[in-house]
XYZ file of C-alpha atoms in Angstrom:
294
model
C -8.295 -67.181 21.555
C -8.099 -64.382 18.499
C -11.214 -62.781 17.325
C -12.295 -64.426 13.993
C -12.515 -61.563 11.627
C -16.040 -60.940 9.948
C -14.749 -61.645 5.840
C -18.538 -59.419 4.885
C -17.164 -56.665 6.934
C -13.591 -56.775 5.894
C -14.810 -57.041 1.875
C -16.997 -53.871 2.878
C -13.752 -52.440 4.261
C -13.325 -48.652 3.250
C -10.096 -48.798 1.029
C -6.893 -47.059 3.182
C -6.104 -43.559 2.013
C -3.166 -42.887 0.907
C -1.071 -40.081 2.380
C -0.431 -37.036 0.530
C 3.255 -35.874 1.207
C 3.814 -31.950 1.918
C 6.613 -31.022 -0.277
C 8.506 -27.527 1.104
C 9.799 -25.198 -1.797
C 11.478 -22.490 -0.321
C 11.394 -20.310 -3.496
C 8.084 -21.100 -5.037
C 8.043 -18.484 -7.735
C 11.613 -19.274 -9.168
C 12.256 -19.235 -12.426
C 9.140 -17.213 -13.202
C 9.869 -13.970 -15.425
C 7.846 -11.743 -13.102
C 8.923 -13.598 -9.343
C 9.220 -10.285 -7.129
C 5.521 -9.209 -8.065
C 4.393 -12.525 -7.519
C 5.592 -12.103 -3.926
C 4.538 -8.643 -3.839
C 1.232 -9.750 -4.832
C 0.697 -12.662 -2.645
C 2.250 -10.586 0.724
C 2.253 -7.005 0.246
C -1.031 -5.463 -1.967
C -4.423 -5.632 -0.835
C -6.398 -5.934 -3.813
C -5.236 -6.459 -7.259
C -5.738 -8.578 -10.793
C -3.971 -9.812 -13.357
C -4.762 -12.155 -16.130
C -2.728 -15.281 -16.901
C -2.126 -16.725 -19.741
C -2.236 -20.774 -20.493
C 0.100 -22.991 -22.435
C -1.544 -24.378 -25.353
C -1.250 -28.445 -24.058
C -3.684 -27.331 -20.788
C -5.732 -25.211 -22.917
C -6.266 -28.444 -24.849
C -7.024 -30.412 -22.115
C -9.219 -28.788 -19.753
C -10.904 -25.684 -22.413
C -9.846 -22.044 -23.213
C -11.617 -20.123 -20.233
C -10.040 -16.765 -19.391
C -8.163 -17.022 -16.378
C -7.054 -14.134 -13.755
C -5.152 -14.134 -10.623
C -6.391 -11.844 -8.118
C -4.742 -10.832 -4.518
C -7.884 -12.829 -2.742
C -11.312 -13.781 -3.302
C -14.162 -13.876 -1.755
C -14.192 -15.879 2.025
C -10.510 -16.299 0.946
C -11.049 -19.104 -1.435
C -8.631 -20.382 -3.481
C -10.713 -20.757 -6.914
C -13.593 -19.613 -8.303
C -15.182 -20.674 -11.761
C -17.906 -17.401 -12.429
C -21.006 -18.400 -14.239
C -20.090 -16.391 -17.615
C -16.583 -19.226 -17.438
C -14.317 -17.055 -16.066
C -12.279 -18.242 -13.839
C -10.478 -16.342 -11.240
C -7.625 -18.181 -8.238
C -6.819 -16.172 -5.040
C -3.131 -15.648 -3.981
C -3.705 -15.326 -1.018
C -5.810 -18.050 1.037
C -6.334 -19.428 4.817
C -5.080 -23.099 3.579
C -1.883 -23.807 1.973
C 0.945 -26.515 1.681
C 4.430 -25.972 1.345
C 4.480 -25.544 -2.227
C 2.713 -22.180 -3.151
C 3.102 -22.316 -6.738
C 2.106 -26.145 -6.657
C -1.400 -24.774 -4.426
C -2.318 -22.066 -7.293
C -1.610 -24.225 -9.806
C -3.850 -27.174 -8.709
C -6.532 -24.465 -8.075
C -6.671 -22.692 -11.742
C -6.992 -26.671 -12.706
C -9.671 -27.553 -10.435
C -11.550 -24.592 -11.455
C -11.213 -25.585 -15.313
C -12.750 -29.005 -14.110
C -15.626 -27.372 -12.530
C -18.667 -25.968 -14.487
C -19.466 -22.017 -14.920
C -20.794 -21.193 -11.379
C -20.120 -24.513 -9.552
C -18.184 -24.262 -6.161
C -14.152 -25.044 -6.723
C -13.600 -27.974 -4.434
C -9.365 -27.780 -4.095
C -7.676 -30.252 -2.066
C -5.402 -28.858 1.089
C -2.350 -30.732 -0.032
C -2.276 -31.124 -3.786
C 0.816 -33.573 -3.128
C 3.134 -34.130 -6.620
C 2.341 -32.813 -9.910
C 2.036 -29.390 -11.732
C 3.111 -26.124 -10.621
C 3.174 -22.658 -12.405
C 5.905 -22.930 -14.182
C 4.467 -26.070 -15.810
C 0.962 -24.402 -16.689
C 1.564 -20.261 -17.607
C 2.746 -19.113 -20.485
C 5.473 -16.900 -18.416
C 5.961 -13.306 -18.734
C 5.272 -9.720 -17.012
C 2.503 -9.429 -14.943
C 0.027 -7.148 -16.302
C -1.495 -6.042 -12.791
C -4.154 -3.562 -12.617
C -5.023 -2.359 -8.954
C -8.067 -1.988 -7.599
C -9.891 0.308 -4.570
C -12.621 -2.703 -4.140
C -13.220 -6.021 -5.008
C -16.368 -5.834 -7.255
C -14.205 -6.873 -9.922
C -14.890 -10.461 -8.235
C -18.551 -10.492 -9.372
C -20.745 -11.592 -12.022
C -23.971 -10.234 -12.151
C -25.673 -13.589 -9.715
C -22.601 -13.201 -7.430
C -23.431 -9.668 -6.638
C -27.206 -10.907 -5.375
C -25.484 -13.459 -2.980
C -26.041 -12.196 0.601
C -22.655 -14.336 1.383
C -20.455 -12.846 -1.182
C -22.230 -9.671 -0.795
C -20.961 -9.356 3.140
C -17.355 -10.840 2.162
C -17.150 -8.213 -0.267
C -17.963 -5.517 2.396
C -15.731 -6.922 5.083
C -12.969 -7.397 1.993
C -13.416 -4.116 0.766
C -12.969 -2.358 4.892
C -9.562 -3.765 4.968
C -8.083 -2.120 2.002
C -5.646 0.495 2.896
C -4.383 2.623 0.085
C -1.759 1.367 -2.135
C 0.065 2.726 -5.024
C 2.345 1.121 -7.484
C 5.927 2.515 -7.654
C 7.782 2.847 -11.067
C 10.336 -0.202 -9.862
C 9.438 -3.148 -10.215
C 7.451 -4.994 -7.452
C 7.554 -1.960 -5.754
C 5.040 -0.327 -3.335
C 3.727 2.425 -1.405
C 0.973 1.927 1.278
C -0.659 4.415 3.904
C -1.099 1.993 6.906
C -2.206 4.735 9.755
C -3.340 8.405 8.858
C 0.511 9.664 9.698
C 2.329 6.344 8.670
C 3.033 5.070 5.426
C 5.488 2.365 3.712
C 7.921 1.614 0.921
C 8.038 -1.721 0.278
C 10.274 -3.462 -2.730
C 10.089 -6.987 -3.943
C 14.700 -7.581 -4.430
C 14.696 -10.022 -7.458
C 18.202 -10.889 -6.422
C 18.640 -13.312 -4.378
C 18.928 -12.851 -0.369
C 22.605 -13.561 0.046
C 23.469 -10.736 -2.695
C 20.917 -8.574 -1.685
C 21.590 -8.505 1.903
C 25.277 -7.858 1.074
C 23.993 -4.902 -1.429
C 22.030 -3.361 1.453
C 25.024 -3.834 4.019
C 27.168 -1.453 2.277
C 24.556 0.720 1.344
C 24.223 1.160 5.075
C 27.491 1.243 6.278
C 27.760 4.466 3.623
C 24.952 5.540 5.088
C 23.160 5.744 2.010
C 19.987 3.196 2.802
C 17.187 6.088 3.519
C 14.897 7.357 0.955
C 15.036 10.993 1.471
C 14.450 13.329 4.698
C 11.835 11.898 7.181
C 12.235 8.027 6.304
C 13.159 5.491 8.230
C 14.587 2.055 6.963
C 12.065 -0.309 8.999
C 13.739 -3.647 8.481
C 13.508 -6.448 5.919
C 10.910 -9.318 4.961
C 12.249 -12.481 3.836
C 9.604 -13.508 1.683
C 9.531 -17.187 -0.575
C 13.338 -16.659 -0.920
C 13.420 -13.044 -1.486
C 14.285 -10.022 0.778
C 11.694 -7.101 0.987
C 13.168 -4.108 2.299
C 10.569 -1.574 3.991
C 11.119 1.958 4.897
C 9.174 4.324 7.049
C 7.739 7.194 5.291
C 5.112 10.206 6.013
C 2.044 10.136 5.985
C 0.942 12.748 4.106
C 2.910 12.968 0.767
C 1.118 10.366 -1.676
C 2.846 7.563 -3.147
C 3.801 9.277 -6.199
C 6.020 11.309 -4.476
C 8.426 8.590 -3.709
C 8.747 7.450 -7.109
C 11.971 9.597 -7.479
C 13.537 8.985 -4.060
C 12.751 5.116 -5.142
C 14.176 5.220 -8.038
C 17.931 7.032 -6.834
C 18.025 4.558 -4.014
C 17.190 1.660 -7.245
C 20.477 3.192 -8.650
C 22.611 3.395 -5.657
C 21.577 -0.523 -5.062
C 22.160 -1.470 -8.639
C 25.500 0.119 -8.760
C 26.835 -1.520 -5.665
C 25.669 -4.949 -6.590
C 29.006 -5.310 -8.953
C 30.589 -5.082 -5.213
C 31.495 -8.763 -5.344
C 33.843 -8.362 -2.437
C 33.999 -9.355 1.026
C 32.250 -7.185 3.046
C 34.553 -4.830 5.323
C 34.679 -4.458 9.153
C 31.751 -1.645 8.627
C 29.999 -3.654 6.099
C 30.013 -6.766 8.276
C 28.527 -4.491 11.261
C 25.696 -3.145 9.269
C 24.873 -6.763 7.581
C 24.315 -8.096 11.289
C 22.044 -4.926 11.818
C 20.031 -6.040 9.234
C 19.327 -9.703 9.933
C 18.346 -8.570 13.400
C 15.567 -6.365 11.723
C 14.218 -9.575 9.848
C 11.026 -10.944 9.440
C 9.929 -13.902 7.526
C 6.767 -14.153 6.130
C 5.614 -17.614 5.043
């Protein structure tokens, strides 16, 4: 005999939730004016800001509140709305879907929902709707980088034991980083006799790869005496090629090595060809020294 259902209980019933689909974009950033230093930002640079401009329907909607993107925030959350209305969103977070643009996006808007000094509450799949591209008014990023993260704080923040010890642990694991003259470009001391170059490609990674390939078959992929090329990233649809550098010289110093290798790689980009017997060697080099960062 079947169990006569309680009608009180089933009325009472929480209503079913309804699924939020992940949606995968393998090139989040396309499209966008500045894309390599949006990857550069989100993978590559400890701690840096830039402010972002609004288009004039969101402004409408949700209020003109300065807005600035920032590498991370404090106990890596995505959005914070600062008591004096600023609001700041963190590239670079613990929780994400497969949409990156899509997750920053539905963060600067959940900030501009929530009152000056109210917590950001962002959901962990935002699901359909806005992106970056739908919300900036898109040009050049206008980063400024920073030693520490103090920038984060308003004057009640800084008094917050919390934000006070995510600051300190924050601020330990900054190495240096300078900004190169290219684009997107980087240099970073990671041990006391080990540095990096690492560039942001804006082409895409077929071409690039194919750039690089003959570049290294002619031998010409190194950045001077005493570099190494280290490999590749393959980062939201880009390729980031890193190189192996001394410790000691500051970043500055590879600004002109940077910038003849820039030339060599812009010059051999009209290469349109297929790739020769050599060419075709090096290219399979390369993809072995991959490494995808998602």
């Amino acid at each position: 005999m079947s169990k006569r259902r309680n009608p009180k209980a089933t009325a009472n019933a929480a209503p079913k939730r309804q699924k939020v689909r992940d949606i995968f974009v393998a090139r989040p950033f396309e499209s966008l004016a500045d894309e390599p230093e949006w990857i550069a930002l989100r993978e590559l640079v400890p701690a840096a800001s830039a402010p972002l401009a609004l288009k004039p329907e969101i402004i409408e909607e949700y209020g003109d509140r300065p807005v600035t993107l920032s590498t991370v925030l404090p106990m890596a959350w995505p959005a914070m709305a600062r008591q004096d209305g600023q609001v700041f969103v963190g590239l670079q977070r613990h929780v994400q879907s497969g949409d990156v643009s899509r997750d920053i996006a539905v963060a600067i808007l959940c900030a501009l929902k929530t009152e000056p000094g109210g917590t950001v509450a962002v959901p962990a799949l935002p699901g359909e709707g806005p992106r970056l591209q739908d919300i900036l008014v898109d040009g050049a990023l206008d980063v400024t980088m920073h030693e520490g993260f103090e920038y984060w704080l308003d004057a009640e923040q800084a008094e917050d034991a919390n934000v006070k010890a995510s600051l300190e642990r924050a601020n330990a694991s900054i190495y240096p980083t300078v900004r190169l003259g290219q684009p997107a470009a980087y240099w970073c001391r990671v041990q006391p006799d080990k540095s990096h170059v690492r560039w942001v490609l804006p082409q895409d990674e077929d071409t690039a790869l194919d750039a690089l390939a003959r570049l290294s078959a002619g031998g010409d992929l190194l950045l001077g005496e005493n570099t190494k090329f280290a490999g590749m990233f393959r980062a939201h649809g880009l390729l980031v090629p890193v190189w192996d550098v001394p410790g000691e010289p500051e970043g500055v110093d590879f600004e002109a090595p940077l910038s003849d290798f820039a030339k060599r790689y812009t010059d051999i980009l009209a290469e349109t060809g297929p790739l020769d017997a050599a060419g075709r060697r090096a290219k399979q080099g390369l993809v072995g020294r991959q490494l995808t960062l998602r």
